[in-house]
Short mmCIF file of C-alpha atoms in Angstrom, two decimals:
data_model
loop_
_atom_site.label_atom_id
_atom_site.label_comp_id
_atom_site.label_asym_id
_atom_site.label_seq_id
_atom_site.Cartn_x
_atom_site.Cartn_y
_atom_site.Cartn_z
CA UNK W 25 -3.03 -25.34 -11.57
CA UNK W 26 -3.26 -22.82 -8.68
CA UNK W 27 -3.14 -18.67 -8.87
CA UNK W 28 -1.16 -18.90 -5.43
CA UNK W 29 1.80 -20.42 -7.40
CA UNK W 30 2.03 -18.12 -10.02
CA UNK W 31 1.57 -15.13 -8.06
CA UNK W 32 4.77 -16.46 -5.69
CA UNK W 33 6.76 -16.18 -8.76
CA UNK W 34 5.45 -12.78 -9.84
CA UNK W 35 6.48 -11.74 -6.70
CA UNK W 36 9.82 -13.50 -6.59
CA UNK W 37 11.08 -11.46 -9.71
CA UNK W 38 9.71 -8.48 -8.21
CA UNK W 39 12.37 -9.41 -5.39
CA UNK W 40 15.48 -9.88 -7.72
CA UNK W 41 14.88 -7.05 -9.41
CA UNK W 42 13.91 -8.88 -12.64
CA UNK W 43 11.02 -6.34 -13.60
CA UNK W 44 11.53 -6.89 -17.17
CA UNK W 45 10.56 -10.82 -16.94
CA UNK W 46 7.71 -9.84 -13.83
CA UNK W 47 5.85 -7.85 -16.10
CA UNK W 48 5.58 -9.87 -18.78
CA UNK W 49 4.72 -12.97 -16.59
CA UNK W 50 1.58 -10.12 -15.20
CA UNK W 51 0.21 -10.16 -18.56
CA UNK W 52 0.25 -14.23 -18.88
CA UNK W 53 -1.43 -13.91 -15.74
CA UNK W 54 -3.83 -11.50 -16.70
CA UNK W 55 -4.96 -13.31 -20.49
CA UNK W 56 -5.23 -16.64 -18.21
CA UNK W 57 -7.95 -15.28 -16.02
CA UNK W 58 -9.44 -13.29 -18.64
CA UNK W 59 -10.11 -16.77 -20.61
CA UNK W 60 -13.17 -18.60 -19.88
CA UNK W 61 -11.41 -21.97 -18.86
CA UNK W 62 -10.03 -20.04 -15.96
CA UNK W 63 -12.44 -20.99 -13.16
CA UNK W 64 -11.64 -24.30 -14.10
CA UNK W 65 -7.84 -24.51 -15.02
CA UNK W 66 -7.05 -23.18 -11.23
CA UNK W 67 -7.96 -24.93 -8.03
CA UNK W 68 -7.96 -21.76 -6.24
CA UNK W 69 -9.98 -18.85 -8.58
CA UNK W 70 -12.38 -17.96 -6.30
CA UNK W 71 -9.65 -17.07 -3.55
CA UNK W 72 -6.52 -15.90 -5.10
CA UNK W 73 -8.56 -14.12 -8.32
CA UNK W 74 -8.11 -10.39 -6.42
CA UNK W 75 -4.40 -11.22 -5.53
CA UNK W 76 -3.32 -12.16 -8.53
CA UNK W 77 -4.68 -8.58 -10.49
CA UNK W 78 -2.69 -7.15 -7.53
CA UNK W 79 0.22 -9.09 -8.15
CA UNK W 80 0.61 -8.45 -11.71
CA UNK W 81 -0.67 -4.63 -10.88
CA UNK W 82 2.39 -4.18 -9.02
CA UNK W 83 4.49 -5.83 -11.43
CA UNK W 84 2.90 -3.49 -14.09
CA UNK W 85 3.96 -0.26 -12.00
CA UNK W 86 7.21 -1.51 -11.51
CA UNK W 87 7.67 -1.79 -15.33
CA UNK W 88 6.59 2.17 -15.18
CA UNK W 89 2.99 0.78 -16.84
CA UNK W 90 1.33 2.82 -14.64
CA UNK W 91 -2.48 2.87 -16.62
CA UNK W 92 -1.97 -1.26 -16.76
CA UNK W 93 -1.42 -0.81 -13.19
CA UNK W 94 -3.76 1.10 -11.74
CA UNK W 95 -6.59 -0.73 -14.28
CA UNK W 96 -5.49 -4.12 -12.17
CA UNK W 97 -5.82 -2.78 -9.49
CA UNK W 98 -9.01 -1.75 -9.83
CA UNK W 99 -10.02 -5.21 -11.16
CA UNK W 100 -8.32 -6.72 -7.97
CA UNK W 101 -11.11 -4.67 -6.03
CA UNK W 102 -13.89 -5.16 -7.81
CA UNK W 103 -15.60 -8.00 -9.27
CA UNK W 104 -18.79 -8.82 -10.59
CA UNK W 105 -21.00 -9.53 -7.61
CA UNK W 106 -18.46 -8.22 -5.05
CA UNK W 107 -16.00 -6.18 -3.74
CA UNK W 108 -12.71 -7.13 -2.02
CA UNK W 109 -12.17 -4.61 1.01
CA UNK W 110 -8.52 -4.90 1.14
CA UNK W 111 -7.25 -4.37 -2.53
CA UNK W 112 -10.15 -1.60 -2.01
CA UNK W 113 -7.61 0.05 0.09
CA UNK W 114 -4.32 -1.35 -1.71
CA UNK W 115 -6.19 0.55 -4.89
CA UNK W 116 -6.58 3.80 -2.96
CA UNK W 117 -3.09 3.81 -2.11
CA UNK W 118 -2.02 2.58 -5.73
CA UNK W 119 -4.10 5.76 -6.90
CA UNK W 120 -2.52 8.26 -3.96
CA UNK W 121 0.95 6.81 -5.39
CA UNK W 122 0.12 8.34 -8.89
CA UNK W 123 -1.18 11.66 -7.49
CA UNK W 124 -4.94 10.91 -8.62
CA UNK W 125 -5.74 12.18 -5.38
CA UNK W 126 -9.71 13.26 -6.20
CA UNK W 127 -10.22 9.21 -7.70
CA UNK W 128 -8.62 8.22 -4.02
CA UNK W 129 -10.87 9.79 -2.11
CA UNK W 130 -13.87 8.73 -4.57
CA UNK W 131 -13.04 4.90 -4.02
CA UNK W 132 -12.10 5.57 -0.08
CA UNK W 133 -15.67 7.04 -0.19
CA UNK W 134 -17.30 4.01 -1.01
CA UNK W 135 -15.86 1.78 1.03
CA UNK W 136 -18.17 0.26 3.98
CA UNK W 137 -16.69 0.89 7.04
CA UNK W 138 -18.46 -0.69 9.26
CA UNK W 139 -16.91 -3.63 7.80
CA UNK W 140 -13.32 -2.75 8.75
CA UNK W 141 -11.10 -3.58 12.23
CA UNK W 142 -9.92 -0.91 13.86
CA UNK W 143 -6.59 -2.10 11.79
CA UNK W 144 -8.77 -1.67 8.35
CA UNK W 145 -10.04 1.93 9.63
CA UNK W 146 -6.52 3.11 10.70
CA UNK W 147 -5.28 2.23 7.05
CA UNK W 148 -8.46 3.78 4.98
CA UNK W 149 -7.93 6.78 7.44
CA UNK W 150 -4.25 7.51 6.40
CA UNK W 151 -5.44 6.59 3.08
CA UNK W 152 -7.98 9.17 2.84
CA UNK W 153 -5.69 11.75 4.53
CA UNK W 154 -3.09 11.33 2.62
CA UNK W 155 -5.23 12.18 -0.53
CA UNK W 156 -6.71 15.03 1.04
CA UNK W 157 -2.69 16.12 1.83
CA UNK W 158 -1.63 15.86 -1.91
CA UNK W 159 -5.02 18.03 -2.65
CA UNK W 160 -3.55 20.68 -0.52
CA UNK W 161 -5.34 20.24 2.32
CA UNK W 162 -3.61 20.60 5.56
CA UNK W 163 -4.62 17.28 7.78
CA UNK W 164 -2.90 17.72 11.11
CA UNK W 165 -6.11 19.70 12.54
CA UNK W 166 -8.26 16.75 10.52
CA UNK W 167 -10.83 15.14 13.53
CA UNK W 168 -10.15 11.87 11.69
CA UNK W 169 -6.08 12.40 12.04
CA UNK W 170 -6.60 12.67 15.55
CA UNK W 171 -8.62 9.75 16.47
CA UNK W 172 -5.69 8.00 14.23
CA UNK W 173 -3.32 9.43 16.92
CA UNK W 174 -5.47 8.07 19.82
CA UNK W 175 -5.27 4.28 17.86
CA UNK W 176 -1.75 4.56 16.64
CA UNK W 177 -1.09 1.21 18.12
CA UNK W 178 -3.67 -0.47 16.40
CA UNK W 179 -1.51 0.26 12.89
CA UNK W 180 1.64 1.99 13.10
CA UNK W 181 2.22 1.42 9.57
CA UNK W 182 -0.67 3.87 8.50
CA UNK W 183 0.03 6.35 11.45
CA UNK W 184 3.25 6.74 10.19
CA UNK W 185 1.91 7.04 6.39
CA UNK W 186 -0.42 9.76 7.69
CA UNK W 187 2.60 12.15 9.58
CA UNK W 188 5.01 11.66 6.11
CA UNK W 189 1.45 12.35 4.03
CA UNK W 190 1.23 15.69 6.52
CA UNK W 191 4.75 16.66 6.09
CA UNK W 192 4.86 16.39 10.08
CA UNK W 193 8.31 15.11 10.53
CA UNK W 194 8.56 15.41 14.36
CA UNK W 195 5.67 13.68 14.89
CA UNK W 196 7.11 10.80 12.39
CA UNK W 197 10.20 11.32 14.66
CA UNK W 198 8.06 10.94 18.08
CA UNK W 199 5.77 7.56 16.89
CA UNK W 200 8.89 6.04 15.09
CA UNK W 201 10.81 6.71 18.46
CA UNK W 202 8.25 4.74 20.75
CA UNK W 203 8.36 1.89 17.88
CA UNK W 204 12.18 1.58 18.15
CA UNK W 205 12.07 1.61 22.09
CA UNK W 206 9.27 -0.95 22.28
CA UNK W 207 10.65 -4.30 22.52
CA UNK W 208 7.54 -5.85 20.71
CA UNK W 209 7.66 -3.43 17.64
CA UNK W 210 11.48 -3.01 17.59
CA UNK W 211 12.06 -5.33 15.00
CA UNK W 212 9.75 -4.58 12.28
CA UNK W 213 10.92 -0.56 13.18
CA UNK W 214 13.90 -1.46 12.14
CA UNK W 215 13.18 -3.21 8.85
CA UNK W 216 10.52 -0.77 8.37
CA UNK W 217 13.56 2.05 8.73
CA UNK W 218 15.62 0.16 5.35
CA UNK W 219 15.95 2.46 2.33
CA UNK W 220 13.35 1.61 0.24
CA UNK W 221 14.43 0.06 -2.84
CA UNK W 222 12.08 1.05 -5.80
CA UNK W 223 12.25 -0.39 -10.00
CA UNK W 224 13.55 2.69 -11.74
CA UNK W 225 10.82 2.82 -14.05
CA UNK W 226 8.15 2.49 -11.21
CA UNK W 227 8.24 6.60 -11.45
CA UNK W 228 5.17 7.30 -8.73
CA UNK W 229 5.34 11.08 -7.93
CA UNK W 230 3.90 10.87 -4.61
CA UNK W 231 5.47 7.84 -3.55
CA UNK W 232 8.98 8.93 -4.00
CA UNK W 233 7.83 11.67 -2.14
CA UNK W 234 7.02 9.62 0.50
CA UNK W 235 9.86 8.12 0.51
CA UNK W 236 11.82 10.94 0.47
CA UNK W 237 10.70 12.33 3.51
CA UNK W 238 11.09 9.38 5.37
CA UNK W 239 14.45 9.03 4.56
CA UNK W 240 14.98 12.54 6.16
CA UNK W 241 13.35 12.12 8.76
CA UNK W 242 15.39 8.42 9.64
CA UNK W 243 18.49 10.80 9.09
CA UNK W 244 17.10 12.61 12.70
CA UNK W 245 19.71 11.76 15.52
CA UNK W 246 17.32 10.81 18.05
CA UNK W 247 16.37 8.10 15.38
CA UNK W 248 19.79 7.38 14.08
CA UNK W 249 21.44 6.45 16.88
CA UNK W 250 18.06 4.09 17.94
CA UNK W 251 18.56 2.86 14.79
CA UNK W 252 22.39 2.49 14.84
#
């Protein structure tokens, strides 16, 4: 048996919208690796073990389970004798999503940098901002949301996390601009510019705030007709 199968599936309800039947498939998931037989009942334990607590964490916050959540999440990162660096920062967000802003910047403390890309520091940057926004800090003065500015190419993604975390929706306006004229990044602009489409019960305060502002800040002309 192999985790990479079963967290395909999890993610393929996710996808129809079948939250119901992805949660419940999560917690199969989650009493199979809990049982001792599970390093040898799947090929692949030692690899897929931290995407498969993330995959049935996200099905767990899409069922509006948001402690199950949050709990796999932090099992995705952390494991006895290691830690996984990406679902380190996939946990940070997970927590920013919540509004547990002061256990964000806790875990984002912690992480080794000088083990992340310039990619890997651009996301635990916006990360870290963005909890330090929803403590009511203002970031746009921040050093570190500068040097983001300086490597905005390196992940667009989180630049554009950190101006909707800051509330700075001309500078949104301005980077998602340059994405939308750039005939390398057009394309993923333009997916990236979809409405998002959320589980009802998923219920993550500062996420639909997120989302909110970047839905007003698509409705700009100088993006909509780019985008039209």
């Amino acid at each position: 048996d192999r985790l990479k199968a079963h967290i395909q599936y999890i993610r393929a309800l996710r996808l129809a919208g079948r939250v119901s039947d992805a949660s419940r498939t999560g917690d199969l998931i989650i009493a199979a690796l809990s049982a001792q037989s599970a390093t040898t009942r799947f090929s692949d334990f030692e690899d897929n073990r931290s995407a498969a607590y993330a995959a049935a964490a996200e099905a767990f916050l899409d069922a509006g389970r948001a402690s199950d959540g949050l709990s796999y999440y932090s099992k995705a990162a952390n494991w006895p004798g290691g830690t996984s660096l990406e679902y380190s920062l996939n946990y940070v967000s997970a927590l920013n999503n919540q509004g547990r802003f002061d256990e964000a910047e806790s875990v984002i403390a912690r992480i080794d940098r000088r083990k992340l890309s310039v990619y890997g520091l651009m996301r635990a940057s916006s990360a870290r901002l963005c909890a330090l926004s929803g403590q009511g800090q203002s970031i746009l003065s921040n050093v570190e949301f500068a040097w983001m500015e300086q490597n905005e190419s390196e992940n667009r993604e989180a630049m554009a996390q950190a101006y909707l975390c800051a509330n700075d929706e001309a500078g949104f306006a301005e980077h998602f601009l340059k994405q939308l004229r750039d005939g390398e990044s057009r394309s993923d602009a333009l997916l990236e510019a979809q409405p998002r489409k959320r589980a009802l019960a998923r219920a993550l305060p500062f996420e639909t705030l997120i989302d909110s502002r970047r839905a007003t800040a698509l409705r700009r002309p100088e993006l909509a007709a780019e985008i039209d």
